[in-house]
Tab-separated table of C-alpha atoms in Angstrom:
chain	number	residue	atom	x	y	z
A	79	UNK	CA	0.000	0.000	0.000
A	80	UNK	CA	2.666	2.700	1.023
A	81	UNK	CA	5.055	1.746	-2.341
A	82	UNK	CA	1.782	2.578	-4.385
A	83	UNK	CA	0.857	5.597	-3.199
A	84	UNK	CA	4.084	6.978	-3.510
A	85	UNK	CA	4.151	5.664	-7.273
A	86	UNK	CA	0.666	7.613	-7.595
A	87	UNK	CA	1.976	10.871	-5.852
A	88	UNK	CA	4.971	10.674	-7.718
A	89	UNK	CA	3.067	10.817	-11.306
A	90	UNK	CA	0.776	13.426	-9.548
A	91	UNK	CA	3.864	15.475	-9.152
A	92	UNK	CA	5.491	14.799	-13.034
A	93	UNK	CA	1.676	15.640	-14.244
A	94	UNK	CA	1.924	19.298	-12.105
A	95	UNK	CA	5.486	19.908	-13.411
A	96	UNK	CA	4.637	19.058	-16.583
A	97	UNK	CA	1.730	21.388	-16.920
A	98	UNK	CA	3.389	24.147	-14.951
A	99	UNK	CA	6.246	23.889	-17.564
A	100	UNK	CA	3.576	24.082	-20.311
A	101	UNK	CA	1.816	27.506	-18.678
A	102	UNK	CA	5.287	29.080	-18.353
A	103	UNK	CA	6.384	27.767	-21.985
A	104	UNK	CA	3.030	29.624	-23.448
A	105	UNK	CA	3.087	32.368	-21.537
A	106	UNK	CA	6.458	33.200	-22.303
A	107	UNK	CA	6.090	32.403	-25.736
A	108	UNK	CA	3.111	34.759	-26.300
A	109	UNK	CA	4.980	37.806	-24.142
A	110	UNK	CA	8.366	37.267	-26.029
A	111	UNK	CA	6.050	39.369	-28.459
A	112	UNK	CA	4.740	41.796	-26.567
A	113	UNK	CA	8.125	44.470	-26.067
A	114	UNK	CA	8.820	44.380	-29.229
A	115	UNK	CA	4.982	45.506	-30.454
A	116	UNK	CA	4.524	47.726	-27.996
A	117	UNK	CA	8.599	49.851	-28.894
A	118	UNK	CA	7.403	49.888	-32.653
A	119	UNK	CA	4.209	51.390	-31.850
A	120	UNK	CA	5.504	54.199	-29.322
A	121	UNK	CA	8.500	54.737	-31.718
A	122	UNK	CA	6.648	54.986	-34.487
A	123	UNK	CA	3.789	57.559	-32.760
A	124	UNK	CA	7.016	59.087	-31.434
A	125	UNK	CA	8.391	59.500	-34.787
A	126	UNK	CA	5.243	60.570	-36.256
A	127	UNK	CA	4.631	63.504	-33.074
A	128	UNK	CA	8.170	64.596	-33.509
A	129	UNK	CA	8.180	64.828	-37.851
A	130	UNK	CA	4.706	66.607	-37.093
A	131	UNK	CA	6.323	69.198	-34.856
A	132	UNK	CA	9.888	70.489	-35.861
A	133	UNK	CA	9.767	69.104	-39.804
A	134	UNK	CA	9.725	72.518	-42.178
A	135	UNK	CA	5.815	72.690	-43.527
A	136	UNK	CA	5.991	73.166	-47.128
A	137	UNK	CA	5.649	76.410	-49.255
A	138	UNK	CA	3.255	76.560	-51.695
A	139	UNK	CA	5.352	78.233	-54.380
A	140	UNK	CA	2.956	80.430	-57.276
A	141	UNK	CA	4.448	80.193	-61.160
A	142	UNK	CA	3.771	82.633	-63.909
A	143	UNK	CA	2.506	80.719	-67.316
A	144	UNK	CA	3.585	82.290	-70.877
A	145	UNK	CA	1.185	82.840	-73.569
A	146	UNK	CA	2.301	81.108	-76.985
A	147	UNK	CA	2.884	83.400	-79.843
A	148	UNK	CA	0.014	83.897	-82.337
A	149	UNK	CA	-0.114	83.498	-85.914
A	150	UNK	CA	2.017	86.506	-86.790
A	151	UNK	CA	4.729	85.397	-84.379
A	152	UNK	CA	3.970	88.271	-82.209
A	153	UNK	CA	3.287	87.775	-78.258
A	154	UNK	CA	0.153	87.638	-77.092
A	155	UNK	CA	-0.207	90.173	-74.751
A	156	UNK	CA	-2.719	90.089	-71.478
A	157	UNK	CA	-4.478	92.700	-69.821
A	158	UNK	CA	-3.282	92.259	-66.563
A	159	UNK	CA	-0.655	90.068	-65.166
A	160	UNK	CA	0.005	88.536	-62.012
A	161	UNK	CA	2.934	89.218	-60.198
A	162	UNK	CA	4.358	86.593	-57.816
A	163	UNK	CA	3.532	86.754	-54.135
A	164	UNK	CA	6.123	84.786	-51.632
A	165	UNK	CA	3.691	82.422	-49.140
A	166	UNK	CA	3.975	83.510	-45.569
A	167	UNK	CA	5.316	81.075	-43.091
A	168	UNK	CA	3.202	79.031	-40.577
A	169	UNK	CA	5.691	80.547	-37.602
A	170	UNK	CA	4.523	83.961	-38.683
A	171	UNK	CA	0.760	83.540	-39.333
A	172	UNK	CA	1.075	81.860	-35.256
A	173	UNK	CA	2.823	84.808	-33.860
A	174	UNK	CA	0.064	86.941	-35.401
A	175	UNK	CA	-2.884	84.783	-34.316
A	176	UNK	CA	-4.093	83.694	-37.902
A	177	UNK	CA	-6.024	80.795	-38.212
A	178	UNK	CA	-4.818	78.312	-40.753
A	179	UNK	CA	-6.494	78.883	-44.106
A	180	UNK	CA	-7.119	82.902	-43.956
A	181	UNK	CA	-5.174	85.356	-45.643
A	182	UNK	CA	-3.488	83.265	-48.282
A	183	UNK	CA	-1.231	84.771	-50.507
A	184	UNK	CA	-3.024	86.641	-53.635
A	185	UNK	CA	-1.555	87.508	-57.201
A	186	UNK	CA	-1.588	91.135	-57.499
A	187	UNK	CA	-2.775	91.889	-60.843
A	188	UNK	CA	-0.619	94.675	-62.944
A	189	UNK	CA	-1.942	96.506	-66.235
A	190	UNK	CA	0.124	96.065	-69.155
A	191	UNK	CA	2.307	99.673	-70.737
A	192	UNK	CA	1.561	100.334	-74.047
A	193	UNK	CA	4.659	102.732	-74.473
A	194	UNK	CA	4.174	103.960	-78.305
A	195	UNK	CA	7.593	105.954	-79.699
A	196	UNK	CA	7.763	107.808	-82.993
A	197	UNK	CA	11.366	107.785	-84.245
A	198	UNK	CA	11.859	110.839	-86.981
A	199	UNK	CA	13.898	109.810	-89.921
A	200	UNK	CA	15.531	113.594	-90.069
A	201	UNK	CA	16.612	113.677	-86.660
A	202	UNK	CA	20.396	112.458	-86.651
A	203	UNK	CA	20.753	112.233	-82.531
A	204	UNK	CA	17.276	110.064	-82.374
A	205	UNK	CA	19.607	106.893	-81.406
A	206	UNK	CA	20.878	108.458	-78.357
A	207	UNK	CA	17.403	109.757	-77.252
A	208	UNK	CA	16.592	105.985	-78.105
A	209	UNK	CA	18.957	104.702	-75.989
A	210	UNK	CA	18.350	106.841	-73.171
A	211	UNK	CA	14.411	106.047	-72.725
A	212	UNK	CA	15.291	102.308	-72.894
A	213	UNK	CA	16.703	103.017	-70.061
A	214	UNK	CA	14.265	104.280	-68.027
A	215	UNK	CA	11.932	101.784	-69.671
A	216	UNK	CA	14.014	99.198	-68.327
A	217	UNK	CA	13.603	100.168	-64.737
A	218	UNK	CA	9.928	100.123	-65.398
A	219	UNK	CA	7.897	97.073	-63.589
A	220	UNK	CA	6.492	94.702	-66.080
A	221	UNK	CA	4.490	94.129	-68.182
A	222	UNK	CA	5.137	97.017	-70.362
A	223	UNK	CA	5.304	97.024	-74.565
A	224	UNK	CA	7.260	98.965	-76.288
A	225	UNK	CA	5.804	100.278	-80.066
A	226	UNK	CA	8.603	101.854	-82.240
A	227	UNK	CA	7.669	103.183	-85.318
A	228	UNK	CA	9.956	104.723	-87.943
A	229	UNK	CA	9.975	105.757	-91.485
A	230	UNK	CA	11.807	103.454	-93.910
A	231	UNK	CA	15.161	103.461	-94.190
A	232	UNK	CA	18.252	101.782	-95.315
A	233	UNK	CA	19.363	102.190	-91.444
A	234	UNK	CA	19.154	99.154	-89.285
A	235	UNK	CA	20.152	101.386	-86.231
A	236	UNK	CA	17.103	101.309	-84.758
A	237	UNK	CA	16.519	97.542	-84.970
A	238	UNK	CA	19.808	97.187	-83.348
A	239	UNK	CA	19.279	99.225	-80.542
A	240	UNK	CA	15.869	97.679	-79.835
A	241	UNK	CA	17.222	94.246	-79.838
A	242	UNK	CA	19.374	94.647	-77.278
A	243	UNK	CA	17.104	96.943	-74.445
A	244	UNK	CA	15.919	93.421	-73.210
A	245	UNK	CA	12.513	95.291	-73.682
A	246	UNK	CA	9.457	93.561	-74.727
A	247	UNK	CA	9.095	95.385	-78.213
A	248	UNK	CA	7.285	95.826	-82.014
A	249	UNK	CA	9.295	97.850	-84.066
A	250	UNK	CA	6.970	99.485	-87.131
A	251	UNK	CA	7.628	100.638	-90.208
A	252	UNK	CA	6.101	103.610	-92.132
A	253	UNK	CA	6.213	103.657	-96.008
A	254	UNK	CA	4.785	107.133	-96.365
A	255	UNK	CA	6.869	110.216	-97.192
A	256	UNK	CA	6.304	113.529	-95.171
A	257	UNK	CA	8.142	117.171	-95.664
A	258	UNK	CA	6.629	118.315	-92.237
A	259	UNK	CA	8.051	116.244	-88.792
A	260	UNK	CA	4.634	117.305	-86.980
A	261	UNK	CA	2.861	115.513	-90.130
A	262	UNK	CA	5.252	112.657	-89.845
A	263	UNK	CA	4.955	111.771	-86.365
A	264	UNK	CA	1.100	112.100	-86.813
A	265	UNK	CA	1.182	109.590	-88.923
A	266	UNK	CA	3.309	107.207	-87.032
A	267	UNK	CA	1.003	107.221	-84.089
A	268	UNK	CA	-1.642	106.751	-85.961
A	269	UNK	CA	-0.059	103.955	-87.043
A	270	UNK	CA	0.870	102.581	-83.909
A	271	UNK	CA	-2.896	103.212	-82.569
A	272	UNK	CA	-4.051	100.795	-86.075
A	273	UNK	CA	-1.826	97.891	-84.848
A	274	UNK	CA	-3.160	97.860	-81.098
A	275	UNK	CA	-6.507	97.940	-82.940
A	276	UNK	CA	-5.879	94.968	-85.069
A	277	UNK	CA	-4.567	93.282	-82.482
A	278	UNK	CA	-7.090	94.003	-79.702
A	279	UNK	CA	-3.747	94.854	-77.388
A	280	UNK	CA	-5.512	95.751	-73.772
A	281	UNK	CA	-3.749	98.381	-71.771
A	282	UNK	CA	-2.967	101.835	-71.034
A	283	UNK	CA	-1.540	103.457	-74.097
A	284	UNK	CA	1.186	106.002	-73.531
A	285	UNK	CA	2.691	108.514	-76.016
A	286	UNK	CA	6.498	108.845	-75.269
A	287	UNK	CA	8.404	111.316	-77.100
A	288	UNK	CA	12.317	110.715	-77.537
A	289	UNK	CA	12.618	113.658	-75.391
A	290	UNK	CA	10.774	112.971	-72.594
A	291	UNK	CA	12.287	112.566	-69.255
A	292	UNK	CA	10.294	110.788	-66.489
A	293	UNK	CA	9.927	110.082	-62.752
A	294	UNK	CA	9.750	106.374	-62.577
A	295	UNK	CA	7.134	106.585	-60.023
A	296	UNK	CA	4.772	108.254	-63.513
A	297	UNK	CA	4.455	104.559	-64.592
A	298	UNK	CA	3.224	103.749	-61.498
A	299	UNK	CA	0.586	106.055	-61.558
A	300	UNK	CA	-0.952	105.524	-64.936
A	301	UNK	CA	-1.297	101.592	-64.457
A	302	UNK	CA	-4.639	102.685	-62.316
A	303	UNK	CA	-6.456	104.697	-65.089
A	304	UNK	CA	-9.574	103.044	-66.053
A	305	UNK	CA	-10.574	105.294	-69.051
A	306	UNK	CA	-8.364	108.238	-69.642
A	307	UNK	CA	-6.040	110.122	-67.294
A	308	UNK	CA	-4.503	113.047	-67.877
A	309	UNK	CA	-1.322	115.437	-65.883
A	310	UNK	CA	0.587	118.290	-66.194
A	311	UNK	CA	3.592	118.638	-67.960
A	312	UNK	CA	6.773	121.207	-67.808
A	313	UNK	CA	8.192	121.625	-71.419
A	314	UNK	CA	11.996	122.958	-71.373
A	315	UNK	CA	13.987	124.464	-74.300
A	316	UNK	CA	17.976	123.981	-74.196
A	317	UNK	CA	18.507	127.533	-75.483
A	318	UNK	CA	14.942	129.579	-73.644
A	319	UNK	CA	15.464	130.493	-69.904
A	320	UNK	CA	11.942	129.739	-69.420
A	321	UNK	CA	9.503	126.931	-68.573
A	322	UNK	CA	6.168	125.885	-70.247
A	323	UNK	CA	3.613	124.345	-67.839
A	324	UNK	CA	0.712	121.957	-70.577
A	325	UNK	CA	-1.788	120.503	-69.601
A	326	UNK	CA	-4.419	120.438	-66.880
A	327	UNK	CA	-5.193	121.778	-63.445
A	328	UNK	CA	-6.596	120.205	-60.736
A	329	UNK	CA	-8.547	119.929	-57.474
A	330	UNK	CA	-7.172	116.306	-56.185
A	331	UNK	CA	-7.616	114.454	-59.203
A	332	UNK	CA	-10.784	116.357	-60.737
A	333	UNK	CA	-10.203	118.629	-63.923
A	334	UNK	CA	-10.517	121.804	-63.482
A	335	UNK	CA	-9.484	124.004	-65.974
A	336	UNK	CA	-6.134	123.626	-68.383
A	337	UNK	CA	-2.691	125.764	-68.925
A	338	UNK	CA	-3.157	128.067	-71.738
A	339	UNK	CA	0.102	129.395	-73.320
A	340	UNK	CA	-1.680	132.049	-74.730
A	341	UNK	CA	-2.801	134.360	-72.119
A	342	UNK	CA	-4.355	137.017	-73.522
A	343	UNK	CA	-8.073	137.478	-75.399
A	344	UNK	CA	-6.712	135.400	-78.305
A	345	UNK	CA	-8.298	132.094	-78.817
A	346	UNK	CA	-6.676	129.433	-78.725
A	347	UNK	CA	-6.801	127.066	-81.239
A	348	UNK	CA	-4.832	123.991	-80.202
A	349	UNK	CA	-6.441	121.077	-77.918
A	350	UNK	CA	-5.224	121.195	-74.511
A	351	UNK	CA	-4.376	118.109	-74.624
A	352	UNK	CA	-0.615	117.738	-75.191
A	353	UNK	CA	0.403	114.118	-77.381
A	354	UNK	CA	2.125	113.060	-74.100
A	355	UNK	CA	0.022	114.656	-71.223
A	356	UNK	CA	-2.619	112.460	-71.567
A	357	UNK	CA	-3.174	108.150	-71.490
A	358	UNK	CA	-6.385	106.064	-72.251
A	359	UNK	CA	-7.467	102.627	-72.161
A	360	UNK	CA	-7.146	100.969	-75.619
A	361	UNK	CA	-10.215	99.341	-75.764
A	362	UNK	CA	-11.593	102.866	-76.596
A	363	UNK	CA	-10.125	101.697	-79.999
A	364	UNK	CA	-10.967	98.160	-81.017
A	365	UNK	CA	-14.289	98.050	-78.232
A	366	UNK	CA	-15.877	101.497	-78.035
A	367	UNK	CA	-19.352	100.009	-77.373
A	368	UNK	CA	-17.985	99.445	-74.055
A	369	UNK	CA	-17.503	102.730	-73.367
A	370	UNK	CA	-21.279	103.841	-75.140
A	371	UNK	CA	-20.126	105.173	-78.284
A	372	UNK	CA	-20.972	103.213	-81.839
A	373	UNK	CA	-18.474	101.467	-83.760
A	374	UNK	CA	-19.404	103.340	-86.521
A	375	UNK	CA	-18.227	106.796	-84.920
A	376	UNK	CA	-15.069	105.641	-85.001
A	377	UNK	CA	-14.772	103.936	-88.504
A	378	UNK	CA	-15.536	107.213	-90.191
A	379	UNK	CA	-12.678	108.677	-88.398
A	380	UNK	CA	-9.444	109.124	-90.552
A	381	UNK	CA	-7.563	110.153	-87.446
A	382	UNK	CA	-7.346	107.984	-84.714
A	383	UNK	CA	-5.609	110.631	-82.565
A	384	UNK	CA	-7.977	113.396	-82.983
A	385	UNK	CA	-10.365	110.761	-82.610
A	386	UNK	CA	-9.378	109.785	-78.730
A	387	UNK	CA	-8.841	113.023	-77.521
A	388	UNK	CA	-12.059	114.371	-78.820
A	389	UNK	CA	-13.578	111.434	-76.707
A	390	UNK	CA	-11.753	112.595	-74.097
A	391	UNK	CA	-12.873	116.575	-74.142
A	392	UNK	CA	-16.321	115.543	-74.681
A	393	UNK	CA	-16.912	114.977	-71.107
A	394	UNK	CA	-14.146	115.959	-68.204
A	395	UNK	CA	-15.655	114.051	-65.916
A	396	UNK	CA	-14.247	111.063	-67.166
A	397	UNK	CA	-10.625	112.190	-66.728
A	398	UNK	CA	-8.752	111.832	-64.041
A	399	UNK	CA	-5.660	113.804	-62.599
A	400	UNK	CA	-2.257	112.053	-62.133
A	401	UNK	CA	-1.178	112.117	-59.364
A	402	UNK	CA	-4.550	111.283	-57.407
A	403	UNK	CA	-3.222	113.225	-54.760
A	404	UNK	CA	-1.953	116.117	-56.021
A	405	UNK	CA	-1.995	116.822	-59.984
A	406	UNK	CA	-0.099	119.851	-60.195
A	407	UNK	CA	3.117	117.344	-59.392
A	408	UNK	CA	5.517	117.357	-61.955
A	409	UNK	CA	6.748	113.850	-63.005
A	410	UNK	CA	7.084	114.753	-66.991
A	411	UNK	CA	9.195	116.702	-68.370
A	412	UNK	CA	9.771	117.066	-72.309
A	413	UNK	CA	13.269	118.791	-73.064
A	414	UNK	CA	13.035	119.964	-76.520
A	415	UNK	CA	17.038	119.738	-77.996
A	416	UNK	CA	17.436	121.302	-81.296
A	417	UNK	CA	18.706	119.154	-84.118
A	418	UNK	CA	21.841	119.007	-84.794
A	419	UNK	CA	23.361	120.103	-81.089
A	420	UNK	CA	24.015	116.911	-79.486
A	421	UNK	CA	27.738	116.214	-80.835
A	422	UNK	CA	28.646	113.031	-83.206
A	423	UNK	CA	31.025	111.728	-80.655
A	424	UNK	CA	28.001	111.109	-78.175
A	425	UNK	CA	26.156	108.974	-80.852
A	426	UNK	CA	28.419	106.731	-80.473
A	427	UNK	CA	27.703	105.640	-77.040
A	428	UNK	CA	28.332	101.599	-76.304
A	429	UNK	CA	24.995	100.046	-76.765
A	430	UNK	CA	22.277	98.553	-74.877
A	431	UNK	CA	23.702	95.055	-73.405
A	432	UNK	CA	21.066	92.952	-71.895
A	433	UNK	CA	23.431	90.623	-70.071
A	434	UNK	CA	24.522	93.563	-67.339
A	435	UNK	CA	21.060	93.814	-66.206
């Protein structure tokens, strides 16, 4: 009896150990798993909290697209284009308690320069002039087109010059023949003013003489004219001690009244209007049903010049004094230089070179 029990306790005790040994096998065959689970998830919230918090957000960067060229390999030209605005940060939009999605950057629209040029075929120092309003053209914010037109010539001066202003340009030529330089440069406007026609160009036209001299911050000015604008402007003679104020005066930027050179009873018989005191929207040429006058008005007009200006004069109200603050500010000046007194040596000044800009 006692040898049997023994035997029966002693495969009571093998059965225990056996599945003690199975418990502890399982168990520590299940959590063998368990650290490594539980380091990959915190590391990997861990890494997720920490790339979330100190990795650089990204900038949404803005690009400018170019038109293609149209059928007469000239570039097509848009009313307004946008400039490029830099994104702010997410640091600073925190520091100045901006929620995330408000105030996000904007393309600032700009007008585009119609710049139109007449270069006179008797004047021998008109590629110096040329040379020196590229140059102020060039400081000019874009966009901004530049319409040369000359008379025909055996000359390739002034294609040379334009070619290197790194100006956006359309050089013109005029196949009539003119005694009179008034008629001339008439002519060549008007010739100019056709081609934005025909090609339904949209901006604000500007008529700059050779010898104008600017303040850059004029450019800036005339971009917000939404019809016609108008200013004063000094005139200066290289051998007269004198100065000739043209054009109008103002209250702020109404029109009140315009410089007369003659001040006496005599009438005077010129428009007020000086060729370069005054800029318009050019879809007054190729649209004027926009503006309430029929297309037919302006078909039966010869003189596209004449034709703008007496638009203009019809009603005032629809000018408007530049500077907006103050109109009797000078920023035009037209320096009238005789021909012939600029000296030979200075015409040959080095020429433009776009790669120094």
């Amino acid at each position: 009896m006692g040898s049997s029990e023994r035997s029966k306790k002693r495969v009571q005790l093998w059965k225990k150990a056996v599945v003690q040994f199975s418990l502890c096998f399982v168990m520590g065959f299940f959590m063998g798993f368990a650290p490594g689970g539980k380091a990959s998830f915190f590391s990997s919230n861990a890494a997720a909290l920490n790339q979330s918090q100190f990795s650089p957000q990204p900038v949404e960067m803005l690009h400018l697209s170019m038109t293609p060229n149209d059928g007469n390999g000239n570039r097509t030209l848009m009313a307004e284009t946008p400039v490029e605005v830099p994104a702010r940060s997410r640091e600073v939009e925190t520091a100045e308690g901006l929620q995330e999605g408000e105030d996000e950057p904007k393309l600032v629209p700009r007008r585009l320069l119609i710049i139109v040029t007449p270069a006179g075929s008797e004047d021998p120092s008109r590629g110096v002039l040329l040379r020196r309003l590229a140059y102020t053209l060039r400081l000019v914010p874009p966009p901004l087109l530049w319409i040369v037109v000359e008379a025909q010539t055996d000359s390739s001066e002034v294609s040379e010059i334009l070619r290197k202003t790194g100006i956006m340009y359309r050089h013109l030529v005029s196949k009539e023949n003119f005694t009179e330089p008034a008629a001339e440069m008439d002519h060549q406007r008007n010739l100019a003013l056709s081609h934005i026609e025909h090609h339904k160009l949209s901006g604000i036209v500007h008529f700059a003489a050779l010898s104008n001299v600017y303040d850059l911050g004029f450019f800036d000015e005339i971009r917000d004219i939404e019809v016609f604008g108008t200013w004063p402007m000094a005139s200066l003679s290289a051998n007269r001690n004198k100065v000739i104020m043209e054009g109008p005066v103002c209250d702020s930027s109404q029109v009140i009244g315009w410089h007369l050179k003659k001040m006496n009873n005599e009438t005077e018989t010129r428009s007020p209007l000086h060729i370069s005191s005054f800029s318009f929207n050019s879809s007054i040429l190729w649209d004027p049903e926009r503006w309430g006058r029929p297309s037919s008005v302006q078909d039966n007009s010869q003189n596209s010049i004449k034709f703008v200006k007496e638009v203009a004069l019809e009603d005032e109200s629809k000018l408007k004094g530049i500077p907006q603050e103050d109109c009797s500010r000078i920023m035009l000046w037209n320096l009238h230089i005789p021909v012939g007194t600029i000296p030979r040596y200075h015409q040959r000044l080095t020429p433009l070179d776009d790669s120094r800009r």
